[in-house]
Short mmCIF file of C-alpha atoms in Angstrom, two decimals:
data_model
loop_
_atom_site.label_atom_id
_atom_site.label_comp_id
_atom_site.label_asym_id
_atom_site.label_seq_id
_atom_site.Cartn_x
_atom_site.Cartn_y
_atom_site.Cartn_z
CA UNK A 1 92.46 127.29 148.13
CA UNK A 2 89.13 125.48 147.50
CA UNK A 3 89.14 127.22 143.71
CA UNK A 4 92.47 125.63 143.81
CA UNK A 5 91.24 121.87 144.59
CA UNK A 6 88.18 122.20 142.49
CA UNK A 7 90.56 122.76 139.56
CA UNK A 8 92.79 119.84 139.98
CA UNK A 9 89.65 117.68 140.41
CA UNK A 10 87.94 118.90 137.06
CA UNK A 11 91.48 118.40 135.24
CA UNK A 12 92.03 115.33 137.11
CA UNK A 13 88.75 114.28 135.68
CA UNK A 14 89.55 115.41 131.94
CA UNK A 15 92.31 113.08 132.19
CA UNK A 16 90.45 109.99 133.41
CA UNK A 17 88.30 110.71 130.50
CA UNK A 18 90.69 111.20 128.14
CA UNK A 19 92.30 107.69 128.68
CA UNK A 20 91.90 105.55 125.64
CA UNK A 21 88.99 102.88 125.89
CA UNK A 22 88.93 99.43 124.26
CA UNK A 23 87.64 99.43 120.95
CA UNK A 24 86.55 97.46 117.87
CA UNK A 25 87.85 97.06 114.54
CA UNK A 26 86.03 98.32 111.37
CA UNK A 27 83.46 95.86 110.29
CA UNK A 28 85.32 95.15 106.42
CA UNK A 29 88.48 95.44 105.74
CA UNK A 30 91.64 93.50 104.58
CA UNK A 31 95.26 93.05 105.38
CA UNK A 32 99.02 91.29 106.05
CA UNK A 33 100.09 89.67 109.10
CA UNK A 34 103.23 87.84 109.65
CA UNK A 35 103.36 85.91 112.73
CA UNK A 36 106.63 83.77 114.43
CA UNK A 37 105.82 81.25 116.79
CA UNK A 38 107.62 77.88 119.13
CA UNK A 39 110.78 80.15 119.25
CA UNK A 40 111.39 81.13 115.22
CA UNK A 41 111.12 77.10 114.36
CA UNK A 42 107.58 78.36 112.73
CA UNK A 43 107.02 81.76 110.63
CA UNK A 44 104.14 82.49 108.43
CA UNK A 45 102.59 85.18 106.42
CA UNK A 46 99.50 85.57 105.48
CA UNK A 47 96.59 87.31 103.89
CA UNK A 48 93.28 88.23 105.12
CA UNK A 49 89.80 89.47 104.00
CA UNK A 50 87.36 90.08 107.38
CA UNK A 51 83.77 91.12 107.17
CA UNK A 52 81.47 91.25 110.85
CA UNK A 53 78.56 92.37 108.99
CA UNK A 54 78.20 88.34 107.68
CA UNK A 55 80.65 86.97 110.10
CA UNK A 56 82.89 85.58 107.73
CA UNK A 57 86.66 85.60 107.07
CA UNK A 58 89.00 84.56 104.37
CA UNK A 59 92.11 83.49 105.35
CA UNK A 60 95.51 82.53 103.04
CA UNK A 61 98.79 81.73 105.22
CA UNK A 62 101.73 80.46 103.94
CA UNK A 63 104.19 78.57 106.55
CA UNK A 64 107.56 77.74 107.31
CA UNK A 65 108.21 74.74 109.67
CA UNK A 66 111.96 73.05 109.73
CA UNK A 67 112.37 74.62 106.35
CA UNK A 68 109.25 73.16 104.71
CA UNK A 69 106.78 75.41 103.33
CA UNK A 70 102.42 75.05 103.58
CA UNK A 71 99.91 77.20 102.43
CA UNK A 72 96.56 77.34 104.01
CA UNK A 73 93.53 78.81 101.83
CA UNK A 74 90.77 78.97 104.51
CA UNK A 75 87.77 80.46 103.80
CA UNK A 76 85.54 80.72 107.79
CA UNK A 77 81.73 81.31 107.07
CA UNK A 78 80.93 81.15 110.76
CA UNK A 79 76.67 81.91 110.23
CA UNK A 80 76.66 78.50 108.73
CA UNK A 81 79.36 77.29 110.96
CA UNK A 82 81.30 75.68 107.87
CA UNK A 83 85.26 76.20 107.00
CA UNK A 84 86.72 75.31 103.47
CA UNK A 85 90.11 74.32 102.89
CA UNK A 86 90.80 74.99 99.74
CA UNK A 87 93.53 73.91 97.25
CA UNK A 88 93.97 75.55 94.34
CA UNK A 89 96.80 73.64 92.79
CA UNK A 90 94.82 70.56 93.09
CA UNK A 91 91.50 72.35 92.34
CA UNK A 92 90.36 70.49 95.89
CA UNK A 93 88.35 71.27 98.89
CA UNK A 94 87.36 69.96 102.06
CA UNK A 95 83.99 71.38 103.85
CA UNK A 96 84.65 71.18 107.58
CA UNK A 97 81.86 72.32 109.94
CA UNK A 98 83.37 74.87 112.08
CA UNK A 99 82.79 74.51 115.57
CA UNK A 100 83.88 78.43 116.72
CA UNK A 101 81.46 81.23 117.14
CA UNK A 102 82.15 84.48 115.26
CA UNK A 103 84.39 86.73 117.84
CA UNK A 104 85.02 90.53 116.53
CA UNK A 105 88.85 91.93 116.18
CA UNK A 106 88.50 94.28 118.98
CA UNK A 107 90.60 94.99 122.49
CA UNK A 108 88.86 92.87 125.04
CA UNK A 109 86.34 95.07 127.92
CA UNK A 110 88.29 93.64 130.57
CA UNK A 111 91.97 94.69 128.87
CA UNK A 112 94.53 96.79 130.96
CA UNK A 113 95.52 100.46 129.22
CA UNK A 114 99.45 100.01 129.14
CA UNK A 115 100.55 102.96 127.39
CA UNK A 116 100.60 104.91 123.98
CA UNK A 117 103.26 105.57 121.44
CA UNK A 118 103.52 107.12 118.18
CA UNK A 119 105.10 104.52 115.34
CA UNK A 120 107.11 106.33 112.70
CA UNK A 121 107.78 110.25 113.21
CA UNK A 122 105.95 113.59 114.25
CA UNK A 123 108.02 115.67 112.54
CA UNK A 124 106.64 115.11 109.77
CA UNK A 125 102.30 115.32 109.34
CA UNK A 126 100.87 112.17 108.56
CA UNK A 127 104.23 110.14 108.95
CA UNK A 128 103.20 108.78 112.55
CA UNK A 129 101.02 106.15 113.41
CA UNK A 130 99.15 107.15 117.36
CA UNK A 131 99.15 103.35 119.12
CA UNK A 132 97.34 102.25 122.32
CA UNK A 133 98.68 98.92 124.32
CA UNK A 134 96.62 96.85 126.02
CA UNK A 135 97.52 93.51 128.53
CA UNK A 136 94.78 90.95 129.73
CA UNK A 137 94.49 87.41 130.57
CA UNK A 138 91.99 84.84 129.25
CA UNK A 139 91.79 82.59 132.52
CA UNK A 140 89.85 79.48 131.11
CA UNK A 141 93.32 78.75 128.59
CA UNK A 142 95.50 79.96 130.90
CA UNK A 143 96.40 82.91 128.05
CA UNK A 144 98.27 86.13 128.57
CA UNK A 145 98.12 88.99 125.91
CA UNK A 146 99.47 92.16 124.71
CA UNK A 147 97.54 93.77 121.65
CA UNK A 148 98.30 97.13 120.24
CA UNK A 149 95.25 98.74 118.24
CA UNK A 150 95.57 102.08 116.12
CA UNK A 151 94.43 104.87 118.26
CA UNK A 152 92.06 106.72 115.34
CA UNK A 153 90.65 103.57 113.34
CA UNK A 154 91.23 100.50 115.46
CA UNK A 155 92.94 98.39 113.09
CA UNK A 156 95.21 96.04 115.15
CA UNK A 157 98.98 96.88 114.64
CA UNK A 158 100.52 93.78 116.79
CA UNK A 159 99.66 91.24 119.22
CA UNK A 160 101.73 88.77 121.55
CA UNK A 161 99.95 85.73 123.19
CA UNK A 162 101.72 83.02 125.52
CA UNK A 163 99.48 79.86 126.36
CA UNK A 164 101.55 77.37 128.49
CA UNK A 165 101.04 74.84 125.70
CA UNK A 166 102.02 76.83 122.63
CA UNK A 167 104.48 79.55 124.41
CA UNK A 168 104.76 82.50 122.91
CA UNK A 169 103.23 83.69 119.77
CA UNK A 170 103.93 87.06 118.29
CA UNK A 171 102.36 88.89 115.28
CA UNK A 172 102.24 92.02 113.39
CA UNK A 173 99.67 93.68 111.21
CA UNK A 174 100.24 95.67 107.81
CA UNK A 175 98.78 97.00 104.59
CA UNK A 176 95.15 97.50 105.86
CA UNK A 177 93.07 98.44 103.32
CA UNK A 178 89.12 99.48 104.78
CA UNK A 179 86.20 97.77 102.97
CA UNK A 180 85.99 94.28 101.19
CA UNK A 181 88.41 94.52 97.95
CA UNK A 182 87.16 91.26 96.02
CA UNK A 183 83.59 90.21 97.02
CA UNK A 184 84.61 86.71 95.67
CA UNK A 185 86.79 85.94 98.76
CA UNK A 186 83.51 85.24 100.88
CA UNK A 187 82.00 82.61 97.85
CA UNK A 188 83.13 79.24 98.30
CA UNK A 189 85.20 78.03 94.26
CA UNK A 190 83.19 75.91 92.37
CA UNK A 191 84.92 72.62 92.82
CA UNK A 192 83.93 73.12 96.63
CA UNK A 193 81.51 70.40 97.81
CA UNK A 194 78.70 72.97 98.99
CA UNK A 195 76.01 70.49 99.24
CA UNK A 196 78.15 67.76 101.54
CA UNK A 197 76.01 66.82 104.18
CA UNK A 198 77.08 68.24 107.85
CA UNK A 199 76.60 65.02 109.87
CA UNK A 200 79.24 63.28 107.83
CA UNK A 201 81.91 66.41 107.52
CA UNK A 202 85.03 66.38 110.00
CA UNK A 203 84.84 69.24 112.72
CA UNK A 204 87.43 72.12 113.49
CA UNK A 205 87.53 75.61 115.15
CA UNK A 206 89.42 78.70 114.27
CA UNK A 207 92.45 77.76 116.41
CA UNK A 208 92.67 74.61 115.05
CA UNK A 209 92.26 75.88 111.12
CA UNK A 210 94.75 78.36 111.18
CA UNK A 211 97.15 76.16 113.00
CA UNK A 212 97.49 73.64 110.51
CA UNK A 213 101.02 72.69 111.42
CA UNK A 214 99.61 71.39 115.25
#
């Protein structure tokens, strides 16, 4: 009997340990989200090169609100706490100093294990993608979550956030590609107004930037 208890308790243990654990994203790489948002009035889809080595991000979303379309060319260089906004068409761009600190993709420490699911099939090899689900709260915006992260590399997959002011905004992740595939993404165009002085630029933050349409 007691070789019989101590048994359970050491695989009761392996599977306590064995329980995924919040992780972190890979330091460079790019991807695709799509994200709908205020019940399906807003969709977007969007582009996105991320580096945490330099704390920078380059961001290109492209909107639909009532029918109208916006794009968005953001490029975040949160070290020197400055955003572009950058217009191509009109070879234009507006330095903003950006008022956010540099947060990693990653599932939050404090983020509830929900469950894990394989997307696509086993019955194949290497036709299933291994999942993990995670649920939280951020209490000082009153924000619920639910973010799923690839088990084996961390690279998100979806995420669902409801905020009493914005309801319910849902996204999904795609074409991930590890490492930085253009270099120039992080270097502000020439026509960008790099020596502007910061007491006289307008302010933002990365809520704010990426939700132009607000």
């Amino acid at each position: 009997m007691r070789s019989f208890i101590l048994i359970f308790i050491s695989g009761l243990s392996c599977s306590i340990s064995a329980q995924p654990r919040p992780c972190e994203a890979p330091a460079l790489y790019v991807g695709s989200l799509s994200m709908t948002a205020a019940n399906g009035i807003i969709t977007s889809a969007a582009t996105y090169s991320y580096d945490a080595h330099a704390q920078q991000i380059r961001f290109r979303n492209y909107m639909t609100i009532f029918n109208e379309s916006i794009s968005v060319d953001l490029l975040l260089l949160f070290k020197q706490g400055v955003m572009y906004e950058i217009d191509y068409s009109q070879l234009s761009c507006q330095k903003k100093v950006l008022e956010s600190s540099f947060h990693p993709t990653r599932v939050p420490a404090d983020a509830v294990f929900m469950g894990q699911v394989i997307l696509g099939t086993t019955s194949v090899p290497g036709l299933g993608l291994l999942t993990n689900s995670w649920v939280g709260e951020i209490p000082e915006i009153q924000a619920q979550y639910m973010l799923t992260f690839a088990e084996f590399t961390c690279v998100p997959v979806s995420a669902s956030v409801f905020t009493p002011q914005s309801g319910w905004i849902t996204m999904s992740f795609y074409n991930h590609l590890l490492g930085v595939q253009n270099p120039q993404d992080f270097i502000p165009p020439f026509f960008c107004p790099t020596a502007a002085q910061e007491e006289n630029l307008p302010k933002t933050n990365f809520l704010k930037a990426i939700r132009a349409f607000q």
